[in-house]
PDB file of C-alpha atoms in Angstrom:
ATOM      1  CA  MET A 613       0.995 -12.707  17.156  1.00 60.00           C
ATOM      2  CA  ARG A 614       0.398  -9.628  15.325  1.00 81.00           C
ATOM      3  CA  ASP A 615      -1.690  -9.592  12.047  1.00 94.00           C
ATOM      4  CA  VAL A 616       0.014  -8.109   9.124  1.00 96.00           C
ATOM      5  CA  VAL A 617      -2.398  -6.492   6.272  1.00 97.00           C
ATOM      6  CA  ALA A 618      -1.598  -5.498   2.995  1.00 98.00           C
ATOM      7  CA  THR A 619      -3.567  -2.388   2.033  1.00 98.00           C
ATOM      8  CA  THR A 620      -3.207   0.964   0.314  1.00 98.00           C
ATOM      9  CA  PRO A 621      -4.536   4.621   0.370  1.00 98.00           C
ATOM     10  CA  GLY A 622      -6.099   4.123  -2.769  1.00 98.00           C
ATOM     11  CA  LEU A 623      -6.739   6.827  -5.230  1.00 98.00           C
ATOM     12  CA  PHE A 624      -5.359   4.745  -8.026  1.00 98.00           C
ATOM     13  CA  PRO A 625      -4.122   5.870 -11.180  1.00 97.00           C
ATOM     14  CA  LEU A 626      -6.497   6.005 -14.017  1.00 95.00           C
ATOM     15  CA  PRO A 627      -6.077   3.283 -16.760  1.00 93.00           C
ATOM     16  CA  ASP A 628      -4.981   4.381 -20.155  1.00 91.00           C
ATOM     17  CA  TRP A 629      -7.853   3.121 -21.950  1.00 92.00           C
ATOM     18  CA  ALA A 630     -10.266   4.787 -19.698  1.00 91.00           C
ATOM     19  CA  LYS A 631      -8.163   8.465 -19.768  1.00 88.00           C
ATOM     20  CA  GLU A 632      -9.007   8.053 -23.671  1.00 84.00           C
ATOM     21  CA  ASP A 633     -12.594   7.139 -23.255  1.00 83.00           C
ATOM     22  CA  LEU A 634     -13.080  10.004 -20.618  1.00 85.00           C
ATOM     23  CA  SER A 635     -11.266  12.245 -23.044  1.00 77.00           C
ATOM     24  CA  ASP A 636     -13.529  11.188 -26.260  1.00 76.00           C
ATOM     25  CA  LEU A 637     -16.849  11.543 -24.063  1.00 77.00           C
ATOM     26  CA  LYS A 638     -15.463  15.037 -22.702  1.00 66.00           C
ATOM     27  CA  GLY A 639     -13.773  16.191 -25.465  1.00 57.00           C
ATOM     28  CA  HIS A 640     -10.805  17.464 -22.982  1.00 42.00           C
ATOM     29  CA  GLN A 641      -8.245  15.742 -20.603  1.00 39.00           C
ATOM     30  CA  LYS A 642      -9.863  14.096 -17.378  1.00 39.00           C
ATOM     31  CA  SER A 643      -8.146  16.867 -15.469  1.00 41.00           C
ATOM     32  CA  ASP A 644     -10.491  19.176 -16.555  1.00 40.00           C
ATOM     33  CA  LEU A 645     -14.000  16.822 -16.060  1.00 40.00           C
ATOM     34  CA  VAL A 646     -16.473  18.267 -13.761  1.00 40.00           C
ATOM     35  CA  SER A 647     -16.480  15.160 -11.206  1.00 47.00           C
ATOM     36  CA  GLY A 648     -19.937  14.246  -9.662  1.00 50.00           C
ATOM     37  CA  ASP A 649     -22.306  15.876 -12.815  1.00 58.00           C
ATOM     38  CA  GLU A 650     -21.235  12.797 -15.271  1.00 66.00           C
ATOM     39  CA  GLY A 651     -23.762  11.496 -17.965  1.00 77.00           C
ATOM     40  CA  GLU A 652     -24.656   8.141 -18.488  1.00 86.00           C
ATOM     41  CA  GLU A 653     -21.683   7.503 -20.584  1.00 88.00           C
ATOM     42  CA  ILE A 654     -19.085   8.694 -18.153  1.00 90.00           C
ATOM     43  CA  ALA A 655     -20.848   7.032 -15.260  1.00 89.00           C
ATOM     44  CA  SER A 656     -20.804   4.101 -17.602  1.00 92.00           C
ATOM     45  CA  THR A 657     -17.001   4.181 -17.641  1.00 93.00           C
ATOM     46  CA  TYR A 658     -16.301   5.035 -14.265  1.00 95.00           C
ATOM     47  CA  ASP A 659     -18.191   1.978 -13.328  1.00 95.00           C
ATOM     48  CA  ARG A 660     -15.735  -0.274 -15.632  1.00 96.00           C
ATOM     49  CA  VAL A 661     -13.053   1.417 -14.140  1.00 97.00           C
ATOM     50  CA  ARG A 662     -13.885   0.560 -10.573  1.00 97.00           C
ATOM     51  CA  ALA A 663     -14.697  -3.030 -11.210  1.00 97.00           C
ATOM     52  CA  GLU A 664     -11.325  -3.441 -12.909  1.00 97.00           C
ATOM     53  CA  LEU A 665      -9.450  -1.888 -10.009  1.00 98.00           C
ATOM     54  CA  VAL A 666     -11.235  -4.163  -7.190  1.00 98.00           C
ATOM     55  CA  ASP A 667     -10.722  -6.892  -9.227  1.00 98.00           C
ATOM     56  CA  ARG A 668      -6.560  -6.467  -9.831  1.00 98.00           C
ATOM     57  CA  GLN A 669      -6.335  -5.875  -5.884  1.00 98.00           C
ATOM     58  CA  ALA A 670      -8.252  -9.145  -5.479  1.00 98.00           C
ATOM     59  CA  GLU A 671      -5.649 -10.439  -8.231  1.00 98.00           C
ATOM     60  CA  ALA A 672      -2.991  -9.355  -5.806  1.00 98.00           C
ATOM     61  CA  GLY A 673      -4.144 -11.007  -2.772  1.00 97.00           C
ATOM     62  CA  LEU A 674      -4.262  -7.794  -0.979  1.00 98.00           C
ATOM     63  CA  ASP A 675      -5.999  -7.918   2.645  1.00 98.00           C
ATOM     64  CA  ARG A 676      -8.140  -5.082   2.226  1.00 98.00           C
ATOM     65  CA  ILE A 677      -9.688  -3.530  -0.836  1.00 98.00           C
ATOM     66  CA  VAL A 678     -10.561   0.441  -1.701  1.00 98.00           C
ATOM     67  CA  GLU A 679     -13.129   1.339  -4.579  1.00 98.00           C
ATOM     68  CA  GLY A 680     -10.118   3.271  -6.162  1.00 98.00           C
ATOM     69  CA  GLN A 681     -11.045   6.348  -5.907  1.00 98.00           C
ATOM     70  CA  ALA A 682     -10.828   6.800 -10.092  1.00 95.00           C
ATOM     71  CA  ARG A 683     -13.557   9.738 -10.250  1.00 95.00           C
ATOM     72  CA  TRP A 684     -11.777  11.879  -7.841  1.00 96.00           C
ATOM     73  CA  ASP A 685     -10.142  14.123 -10.413  1.00 93.00           C
ATOM     74  CA  ASP A 686      -9.440  16.570  -7.571  1.00 97.00           C
ATOM     75  CA  MET A 687      -7.565  13.797  -5.590  1.00 98.00           C
ATOM     76  CA  LEU A 688      -8.530  14.647  -1.492  1.00 98.00           C
ATOM     77  CA  ALA A 689     -10.321  17.545  -2.371  1.00 98.00           C
ATOM     78  CA  HIS A 690     -13.201  15.461  -4.679  1.00 98.00           C
ATOM     79  CA  PRO A 691     -15.802  15.407  -1.151  1.00 98.00           C
ATOM     80  CA  LEU A 692     -15.862  19.098  -1.752  1.00 98.00           C
ATOM     81  CA  ALA A 693     -15.318  19.652  -5.399  1.00 97.00           C
ATOM     82  CA  VAL A 694     -18.347  17.666  -5.721  1.00 95.00           C
ATOM     83  CA  HIS A 695     -20.650  19.261  -3.214  1.00 97.00           C
ATOM     84  CA  GLU A 696     -23.481  22.073  -4.023  1.00 96.00           C
ATOM     85  CA  ASN A 697     -22.290  24.835  -1.514  1.00 97.00           C
ATOM     86  CA  VAL A 698     -18.742  24.904  -2.759  1.00 98.00           C
ATOM     87  CA  GLU A 699     -17.477  26.635  -5.652  1.00 97.00           C
ATOM     88  CA  THR A 700     -14.308  25.057  -7.725  1.00 97.00           C
ATOM     89  CA  ARG A 701     -12.200  27.858  -9.139  1.00 96.00           C
ATOM     90  CA  GLY A 702      -8.758  28.314 -10.145  1.00 95.00           C
ATOM     91  CA  ILE A 703      -6.249  25.066 -10.506  1.00 96.00           C
ATOM     92  CA  VAL A 704      -3.859  25.304  -7.349  1.00 97.00           C
ATOM     93  CA  ARG A 705      -0.607  23.093  -7.082  1.00 97.00           C
ATOM     94  CA  TYR A 706      -1.457  19.582  -5.068  1.00 98.00           C
ATOM     95  CA  TYR A 707       1.150  19.659  -2.266  1.00 97.00           C
ATOM     96  CA  ASP A 708       4.753  19.986  -3.496  1.00 90.00           C
ATOM     97  CA  ASN A 709       4.325  18.008  -6.854  1.00 91.00           C
ATOM     98  CA  ASN A 710       3.391  18.587 -10.624  1.00 92.00           C
ATOM     99  CA  ASN A 711      -0.620  17.753  -9.749  1.00 96.00           C
ATOM    100  CA  PHE A 712      -2.995  19.877 -10.061  1.00 97.00           C
ATOM    101  CA  TYR A 713      -7.121  20.678  -8.484  1.00 97.00           C
ATOM    102  CA  ARG A 714      -9.381  22.584  -8.815  1.00 97.00           C
ATOM    103  CA  GLU A 715      -9.908  24.859  -5.639  1.00 97.00           C
ATOM    104  CA  PRO A 716     -12.748  24.035  -3.605  1.00 98.00           C
ATOM    105  CA  VAL A 717     -14.093  27.625  -2.172  1.00 98.00           C
ATOM    106  CA  VAL A 718     -16.816  26.677   0.434  1.00 98.00           C
ATOM    107  CA  THR A 719     -19.503  29.022   0.285  1.00 98.00           C
ATOM    108  CA  GLY A 720     -22.669  27.633   2.063  1.00 98.00           C
ATOM    109  CA  ASP A 721     -23.270  24.772   4.902  1.00 98.00           C
ATOM    110  CA  LEU A 722     -21.400  21.757   4.269  1.00 98.00           C
ATOM    111  CA  THR A 723     -24.736  19.499   4.353  1.00 97.00           C
ATOM    112  CA  PHE A 724     -24.596  15.596   3.714  1.00 97.00           C
ATOM    113  CA  ASP A 725     -23.733  14.399   0.112  1.00 96.00           C
ATOM    114  CA  GLY A 726     -23.061  10.781   0.265  1.00 96.00           C
ATOM    115  CA  ASP A 727     -21.247  10.802  -2.717  1.00 95.00           C
ATOM    116  CA  VAL A 728     -18.182   8.556  -1.130  1.00 97.00           C
ATOM    117  CA  ALA A 729     -20.620   6.225   0.030  1.00 98.00           C
ATOM    118  CA  ALA A 730     -22.555   5.458  -3.067  1.00 96.00           C
ATOM    119  CA  GLU A 731     -19.227   4.541  -4.513  1.00 96.00           C
ATOM    120  CA  LEU A 732     -18.008   2.442  -1.895  1.00 98.00           C
ATOM    121  CA  GLU A 733     -21.580   0.775  -2.349  1.00 98.00           C
ATOM    122  CA  ALA A 734     -20.849  -0.059  -5.693  1.00 97.00           C
ATOM    123  CA  VAL A 735     -17.576  -2.230  -4.825  1.00 97.00           C
ATOM    124  CA  ASP A 736     -18.828  -6.108  -4.497  1.00 95.00           C
ATOM    125  CA  VAL A 737     -16.550  -7.664  -1.824  1.00 97.00           C
ATOM    126  CA  ASP A 738     -17.178  -8.983   1.542  1.00 98.00           C
ATOM    127  CA  ALA A 739     -17.323  -6.172   4.454  1.00 98.00           C
ATOM    128  CA  SER A 740     -14.753  -7.974   6.137  1.00 98.00           C
ATOM    129  CA  ASP A 741     -12.212  -7.202   3.593  1.00 98.00           C
ATOM    130  CA  LEU A 742     -13.806  -3.547   2.568  1.00 98.00           C
ATOM    131  CA  GLN A 743     -11.382  -0.310   3.229  1.00 98.00           C
ATOM    132  CA  ALA A 744     -12.713   2.895   3.301  1.00 98.00           C
ATOM    133  CA  VAL A 745     -11.177   6.037   2.171  1.00 98.00           C
ATOM    134  CA  LEU A 746     -11.595   9.612   3.188  1.00 98.00           C
ATOM    135  CA  PRO A 747      -9.560  12.674   3.101  1.00 98.00           C
ATOM    136  CA  GLY A 748      -8.822  13.700   6.910  1.00 98.00           C
ATOM    137  CA  PRO A 749     -10.472  16.974   8.268  1.00 98.00           C
ATOM    138  CA  TYR A 750      -7.573  19.016   8.119  1.00 98.00           C
ATOM    139  CA  SER A 751      -5.707  18.490   5.166  1.00 98.00           C
ATOM    140  CA  LEU A 752      -9.565  18.804   3.740  1.00 98.00           C
ATOM    141  CA  SER A 753      -9.575  22.052   5.248  1.00 98.00           C
ATOM    142  CA  ASP A 754      -5.903  23.197   4.354  1.00 98.00           C
ATOM    143  CA  LEU A 755      -6.454  22.141   0.595  1.00 98.00           C
ATOM    144  CA  ALA A 756      -9.960  24.079   0.425  1.00 98.00           C
ATOM    145  CA  THR A 757     -10.729  27.765   1.083  1.00 98.00           C
ATOM    146  CA  ASP A 758     -13.329  29.089   3.132  1.00 98.00           C
ATOM    147  CA  GLU A 759     -16.023  31.970   2.247  1.00 98.00           C
ATOM    148  CA  HIS A 760     -18.837  30.949   5.113  1.00 98.00           C
ATOM    149  CA  TYR A 761     -17.433  29.450   8.234  1.00 98.00           C
ATOM    150  CA  GLY A 762     -15.246  32.434   9.281  1.00 96.00           C
ATOM    151  CA  ASP A 763     -12.292  31.283  11.159  1.00 96.00           C
ATOM    152  CA  GLU A 764      -9.586  28.492  10.893  1.00 96.00           C
ATOM    153  CA  GLU A 765     -11.151  26.633  13.539  1.00 97.00           C
ATOM    154  CA  SER A 766     -14.745  27.387  12.902  1.00 98.00           C
ATOM    155  CA  PHE A 767     -13.980  25.649   9.123  1.00 98.00           C
ATOM    156  CA  LEU A 768     -12.201  22.703  10.606  1.00 98.00           C
ATOM    157  CA  ALA A 769     -15.560  21.734  12.914  1.00 98.00           C
ATOM    158  CA  GLY A 770     -17.325  22.605   9.553  1.00 98.00           C
ATOM    159  CA  ILE A 771     -15.440  20.009   7.554  1.00 98.00           C
ATOM    160  CA  ALA A 772     -15.132  17.425  10.472  1.00 98.00           C
ATOM    161  CA  GLU A 773     -19.035  17.356  10.746  1.00 98.00           C
ATOM    162  CA  PHE A 774     -19.519  17.265   6.932  1.00 98.00           C
ATOM    163  CA  LEU A 775     -17.140  14.260   6.735  1.00 98.00           C
ATOM    164  CA  ALA A 776     -18.661  12.573  10.045  1.00 98.00           C
ATOM    165  CA  ALA A 777     -21.767  12.647   8.255  1.00 98.00           C
ATOM    166  CA  GLU A 778     -20.189  11.394   4.933  1.00 98.00           C
ATOM    167  CA  ALA A 779     -18.500   8.302   6.860  1.00 98.00           C
ATOM    168  CA  ASP A 780     -21.783   7.510   8.929  1.00 98.00           C
ATOM    169  CA  ALA A 781     -23.396   6.933   5.353  1.00 98.00           C
ATOM    170  CA  LEU A 782     -20.842   4.139   4.543  1.00 98.00           C
ATOM    171  CA  PRO A 783     -21.896   0.813   3.868  1.00 98.00           C
ATOM    172  CA  GLU A 784     -20.078  -1.631   6.166  1.00 98.00           C
ATOM    173  CA  HIS A 785     -16.831  -1.858   5.991  1.00 98.00           C
ATOM    174  CA  GLU A 786     -13.318  -3.531   7.862  1.00 98.00           C
ATOM    175  CA  THR A 787     -11.239  -0.493   8.050  1.00 98.00           C
ATOM    176  CA  LEU A 788     -11.322   3.512   7.418  1.00 98.00           C
ATOM    177  CA  PHE A 789      -8.151   5.333   6.145  1.00 99.00           C
ATOM    178  CA  LEU A 790      -8.363   8.855   6.793  1.00 98.00           C
ATOM    179  CA  LEU A 791      -5.539  10.231   4.729  1.00 98.00           C
ATOM    180  CA  GLU A 792      -3.875  13.490   6.809  1.00 98.00           C
ATOM    181  CA  PRO A 793      -0.702  14.452   4.226  1.00 98.00           C
ATOM    182  CA  SER A 794      -0.984  18.071   5.630  1.00 98.00           C
ATOM    183  CA  LEU A 795      -0.050  17.418   9.323  1.00 98.00           C
ATOM    184  CA  VAL A 796       3.090  16.938   7.723  1.00 98.00           C
ATOM    185  CA  GLU A 797       3.338  19.860   4.582  1.00 97.00           C
ATOM    186  CA  ASN A 798       1.467  22.229   6.683  1.00 97.00           C
ATOM    187  CA  ALA A 799       1.278  21.301  10.086  1.00 97.00           C
ATOM    188  CA  PRO A 800      -1.011  23.581  12.382  1.00 97.00           C
ATOM    189  CA  GLY A 801       0.201  25.688  14.464  1.00 95.00           C
ATOM    190  CA  ASP A 802      -0.592  26.150  18.612  1.00 93.00           C
ATOM    191  CA  GLY A 803      -4.635  25.893  19.134  1.00 93.00           C
ATOM    192  CA  LEU A 804      -5.330  23.983  15.537  1.00 97.00           C
ATOM    193  CA  ASP A 805      -3.369  21.212  16.378  1.00 96.00           C
ATOM    194  CA  GLU A 806      -5.645  20.190  19.284  1.00 97.00           C
ATOM    195  CA  ALA A 807      -8.799  21.425  17.207  1.00 98.00           C
ATOM    196  CA  ALA A 808      -6.883  19.219  14.126  1.00 98.00           C
ATOM    197  CA  SER A 809      -6.799  16.190  16.632  1.00 98.00           C
ATOM    198  CA  GLU A 810     -10.677  16.718  17.631  1.00 98.00           C
ATOM    199  CA  ALA A 811     -11.778  17.076  14.397  1.00 98.00           C
ATOM    200  CA  ILE A 812     -10.282  13.733  13.733  1.00 98.00           C
ATOM    201  CA  ASP A 813     -11.969  12.356  16.826  1.00 97.00           C
ATOM    202  CA  ARG A 814     -15.335  13.626  15.587  1.00 98.00           C
ATOM    203  CA  VAL A 815     -15.013  11.816  12.004  1.00 98.00           C
ATOM    204  CA  ALA A 816     -13.809   8.590  13.399  1.00 98.00           C
ATOM    205  CA  ALA A 817     -16.462   8.207  16.131  1.00 98.00           C
ATOM    206  CA  ALA A 818     -18.988   8.041  12.774  1.00 98.00           C
ATOM    207  CA  VAL A 819     -17.972   5.012  12.178  1.00 98.00           C
ATOM    208  CA  ASP A 820     -17.699   1.237  13.779  1.00 98.00           C
ATOM    209  CA  SER A 821     -14.641   0.356  11.602  1.00 98.00           C
ATOM    210  CA  ASP A 822     -10.998   0.347  12.815  1.00 98.00           C
ATOM    211  CA  VAL A 823      -9.374   3.609  11.832  1.00 98.00           C
ATOM    212  CA  VAL A 824      -6.186   4.552  10.401  1.00 98.00           C
ATOM    213  CA  VAL A 825      -4.887   7.882  10.444  1.00 98.00           C
ATOM    214  CA  HIS A 826      -2.290   7.528   7.703  1.00 98.00           C
ATOM    215  CA  THR A 827       0.175  10.777   7.516  1.00 98.00           C
ATOM    216  CA  TYR A 828       2.769  11.372   4.659  1.00 98.00           C
ATOM    217  CA  PHE A 829       5.273  13.740   2.574  1.00 97.00           C
ATOM    218  CA  GLY A 830       7.326  13.157   5.682  1.00 97.00           C
ATOM    219  CA  ALA A 831       7.248  12.869   9.521  1.00 97.00           C
ATOM    220  CA  ILE A 832       4.852  14.598  11.391  1.00 96.00           C
ATOM    221  CA  PRO A 833       6.097  17.160  13.805  1.00 96.00           C
ATOM    222  CA  GLU A 834       6.693  16.264  17.394  1.00 94.00           C
ATOM    223  CA  LYS A 835       3.750  18.417  18.932  1.00 95.00           C
ATOM    224  CA  PRO A 836       0.940  17.726  16.396  1.00 96.00           C
ATOM    225  CA  TYR A 837       2.367  14.454  16.685  1.00 96.00           C
ATOM    226  CA  ALA A 838       1.679  14.146  20.469  1.00 95.00           C
ATOM    227  CA  HIS A 839      -1.827  15.765  20.060  1.00 96.00           C
ATOM    228  CA  LEU A 840      -2.559  13.306  17.257  1.00 97.00           C
ATOM    229  CA  MET A 841      -1.689  10.359  19.948  1.00 96.00           C
ATOM    230  CA  ASP A 842      -4.808  12.348  21.969  1.00 95.00           C
ATOM    231  CA  ALA A 843      -7.201  10.992  18.932  1.00 96.00           C
ATOM    232  CA  ASP A 844      -9.569   8.134  19.539  1.00 96.00           C
ATOM    233  CA  VAL A 845      -8.388   5.888  16.456  1.00 98.00           C
ATOM    234  CA  ASP A 846      -6.902   2.432  16.330  1.00 98.00           C
ATOM    235  CA  ALA A 847      -3.870   3.187  14.216  1.00 98.00           C
ATOM    236  CA  ILE A 848      -1.624   6.210  12.857  1.00 98.00           C
ATOM    237  CA  GLY A 849       0.131   5.572   9.434  1.00 98.00           C
ATOM    238  CA  PHE A 850       3.828   7.083   9.111  1.00 98.00           C
ATOM    239  CA  ASP A 851       6.043   7.198   5.895  1.00 98.00           C
ATOM    240  CA  LEU A 852       8.995   5.716   6.189  1.00 97.00           C
ATOM    241  CA  VAL A 853      10.246   6.389   2.733  1.00 97.00           C
ATOM    242  CA  SER A 854      10.385  10.048   2.830  1.00 94.00           C
ATOM    243  CA  ASP A 855      11.761  10.608   6.465  1.00 93.00           C
ATOM    244  CA  HIS A 856      12.275   7.335   8.340  1.00 92.00           C
ATOM    245  CA  GLU A 857      14.651   8.650  10.821  1.00 94.00           C
ATOM    246  CA  THR A 858      12.078  11.456  12.437  1.00 94.00           C
ATOM    247  CA  THR A 859       9.301   8.936  12.322  1.00 95.00           C
ATOM    248  CA  VAL A 860      11.181   6.345  14.256  1.00 95.00           C
ATOM    249  CA  TYR A 861      12.483   9.335  16.741  1.00 94.00           C
ATOM    250  CA  ASN A 862       8.480   9.692  16.970  1.00 94.00           C
ATOM    251  CA  LEU A 863       7.574   6.748  17.709  1.00 95.00           C
ATOM    252  CA  GLN A 864      10.730   6.292  20.181  1.00 94.00           C
ATOM    253  CA  GLU A 865       9.943   9.483  22.033  1.00 93.00           C
ATOM    254  CA  TYR A 866       5.855   9.483  22.179  1.00 93.00           C
ATOM    255  CA  GLY A 867       5.271   5.796  21.173  1.00 95.00           C
ATOM    256  CA  THR A 868       1.963   4.998  18.944  1.00 97.00           C
ATOM    257  CA  LYS A 869      -1.244   3.055  19.320  1.00 97.00           C
ATOM    258  CA  ASP A 870      -1.374  -0.561  19.919  1.00 96.00           C
ATOM    259  CA  ASP A 871      -1.812  -0.798  15.538  1.00 98.00           C
ATOM    260  CA  ILE A 872       0.203   0.632  13.017  1.00 98.00           C
ATOM    261  CA  ALA A 873       0.467   1.715   9.237  1.00 98.00           C
ATOM    262  CA  MET A 874       3.673   1.359   8.128  1.00 98.00           C
ATOM    263  CA  GLY A 875       3.973   2.910   4.487  1.00 98.00           C
ATOM    264  CA  VAL A 876       6.970   0.891   3.134  1.00 97.00           C
ATOM    265  CA  VAL A 877       5.996   1.329  -0.498  1.00 98.00           C
ATOM    266  CA  ASP A 878       7.454   4.461  -2.214  1.00 98.00           C
ATOM    267  CA  GLY A 879       3.978   5.829  -3.918  1.00 98.00           C
ATOM    268  CA  GLN A 880       6.011   8.203  -6.160  1.00 97.00           C
ATOM    269  CA  ASN A 881       8.776   5.841  -7.424  1.00 97.00           C
ATOM    270  CA  THR A 882       8.662   3.606 -10.129  1.00 98.00           C
ATOM    271  CA  LEU A 883      11.127   1.346  -9.095  1.00 98.00           C
ATOM    272  CA  VAL A 884       9.297  -1.591  -7.741  1.00 98.00           C
ATOM    273  CA  GLU A 885      10.275  -2.585  -4.229  1.00 98.00           C
ATOM    274  CA  THR A 886      10.679  -6.927  -3.943  1.00 97.00           C
ATOM    275  CA  PRO A 887       8.369  -8.605  -1.329  1.00 97.00           C
ATOM    276  CA  ALA A 888      12.229  -9.227   0.431  1.00 96.00           C
ATOM    277  CA  GLU A 889      12.660  -5.432   0.961  1.00 96.00           C
ATOM    278  CA  ILE A 890       9.469  -4.666   2.014  1.00 97.00           C
ATOM    279  CA  SER A 891       9.241  -7.357   4.879  1.00 96.00           C
ATOM    280  CA  GLU A 892      13.038  -5.958   5.611  1.00 96.00           C
ATOM    281  CA  ARG A 893      11.426  -2.668   6.173  1.00 96.00           C
ATOM    282  CA  ILE A 894       8.574  -3.679   8.489  1.00 95.00           C
ATOM    283  CA  ALA A 895      11.041  -6.159  10.749  1.00 94.00           C
ATOM    284  CA  TRP A 896      13.533  -2.871  10.626  1.00 96.00           C
ATOM    285  CA  VAL A 897      10.862  -0.846  12.012  1.00 96.00           C
ATOM    286  CA  GLU A 898       9.728  -3.013  14.626  1.00 95.00           C
ATOM    287  CA  ASP A 899      13.223  -3.055  15.934  1.00 95.00           C
ATOM    288  CA  GLN A 900      13.414   0.008  16.372  1.00 96.00           C
ATOM    289  CA  VAL A 901      10.995   0.242  18.896  1.00 94.00           C
ATOM    290  CA  PRO A 902      11.399  -3.098  20.816  1.00 91.00           C
ATOM    291  CA  ALA A 903       9.033  -1.828  23.880  1.00 85.00           C
ATOM    292  CA  GLN A 904       5.939  -1.628  21.674  1.00 89.00           C
ATOM    293  CA  SER A 905       4.432  -4.928  20.169  1.00 91.00           C
ATOM    294  CA  PHE A 906       1.871  -4.379  17.552  1.00 96.00           C
ATOM    295  CA  ASP A 907      -1.522  -6.200  17.438  1.00 96.00           C
ATOM    296  CA  THR A 908      -1.982  -5.044  13.603  1.00 97.00           C
ATOM    297  CA  VAL A 909       0.098  -3.909  11.038  1.00 97.00           C
ATOM    298  CA  TYR A 910      -0.818  -2.470   7.920  1.00 98.00           C
ATOM    299  CA  ALA A 911       1.848  -2.499   5.087  1.00 98.00           C
ATOM    300  CA  THR A 912       0.958   0.211   2.590  1.00 98.00           C
ATOM    301  CA  ALA A 913       2.186   2.669   0.250  1.00 98.00           C
ATOM    302  CA  ASN A 914       3.640   5.614   1.895  1.00 98.00           C
ATOM    303  CA  THR A 915       1.332   7.985  -0.682  1.00 98.00           C
ATOM    304  CA  GLU A 916      -1.451   8.045  -2.943  1.00 98.00           C
ATOM    305  CA  LEU A 917      -0.635   5.740  -5.865  1.00 98.00           C
ATOM    306  CA  PHE A 918      -1.923   7.820  -8.691  1.00 97.00           C
ATOM    307  CA  TYR A 919       1.389   9.123  -9.439  1.00 97.00           C
ATOM    308  CA  LEU A 920       2.282   5.861 -10.768  1.00 97.00           C
ATOM    309  CA  PRO A 921       1.907   4.634 -14.382  1.00 97.00           C
ATOM    310  CA  THR A 922      -0.826   1.667 -14.158  1.00 97.00           C
ATOM    311  CA  ASN A 923       1.610  -1.545 -14.485  1.00 97.00           C
ATOM    312  CA  LYS A 924       3.870   0.105 -11.900  1.00 98.00           C
ATOM    313  CA  ALA A 925       1.374   0.604  -9.446  1.00 98.00           C
ATOM    314  CA  GLU A 926      -0.164  -2.916 -10.204  1.00 98.00           C
ATOM    315  CA  ALA A 927       3.345  -4.553  -9.599  1.00 98.00           C
ATOM    316  CA  LYS A 928       3.496  -2.684  -6.128  1.00 98.00           C
ATOM    317  CA  LEU A 929       0.187  -4.151  -5.162  1.00 98.00           C
ATOM    318  CA  ASP A 930       1.607  -7.555  -6.276  1.00 98.00           C
ATOM    319  CA  ALA A 931       4.757  -6.745  -3.814  1.00 98.00           C
ATOM    320  CA  LEU A 932       3.180  -5.564  -0.843  1.00 97.00           C
ATOM    321  CA  ALA A 933       0.677  -8.666  -0.955  1.00 97.00           C
ATOM    322  CA  ALA A 934       3.774 -11.365  -1.258  1.00 96.00           C
ATOM    323  CA  ALA A 935       5.463  -9.444   1.374  1.00 95.00           C
ATOM    324  CA  THR A 936       3.268  -9.682   3.979  1.00 88.00           C
ATOM    325  CA  GLU A 937       2.960 -13.568   3.352  1.00 81.00           C
ATOM    326  CA  GLU A 938       6.579 -13.214   3.606  1.00 74.00           C
ATOM    327  CA  VAL A 939       6.468 -11.470   7.228  1.00 73.00           C
ATOM    328  CA  LEU A 940       3.971 -14.042   8.497  1.00 71.00           C
ATOM    329  CA  GLU A 941       5.489 -17.086   7.620  1.00 71.00           C
ATOM    330  CA  ALA A 942       8.719 -15.837   9.208  1.00 63.00           C
TER     331      ALA A 942
END
């Protein structure tokens, strides 16, 4: 019998009280804050936010709890934006939406930093319930600019080595989500698609936990998906909100891993799905691939949750947890 796990890709919205506190402390909006260089009051505020986000996930009944990534002002670019050998320059659009981040320009070797590990170490939950979140190496290289490594494949390999060292330093955890929206939004071409799979392998090999490569903003093109299937990871995640038909085609044509992450809750729409709707979507996907029996289904939002107001994000957490209970009882 399959296991159904309620989880999220992380990057939660910052609570309103924290936005106000941080704005007062820094004198401008959170999006302008320089992450990684906070004073004691700023750090204390983020500690409070982290505790609140962790408690709220536990209250909802999620099976995997993330740190929440409230400090990630630059979204998936965060691990580079706080690195000593990276310069943050102009404001750039974050994929095809109205969110923006500071462009990270890599000017030197991406040496070990440990920022994400320190965040996760501050989460007070059992290791068996803990989920780490990192940008995937291809997406992080796509969001950044290289002024050091010299070419796309060398840059991607450098990013992978950096993320592998960061992943290796993480405290004990059950699951690692590598977020790879660029595999959809700016799919790698010939040669780079194979290199992207190898880069993901490099990061996944650094941890003992189950690794999920979560893709979103649509469906992965066929060739990059075929290469992704070669990566030694436990599960691939699919956006079943934005383009379920092409996603199901990939599943039917190429199969997938024994475990699967299903993005069945819309992380960019304030309409809150009911538990029944979520469980129906999970069952529908399984019906489309009757030849494949999954060991674990990660039921999750299709995208990060920071797009949503706090109350809507929290309501979706409740619905996800309730839906997985419903699926298991069916």
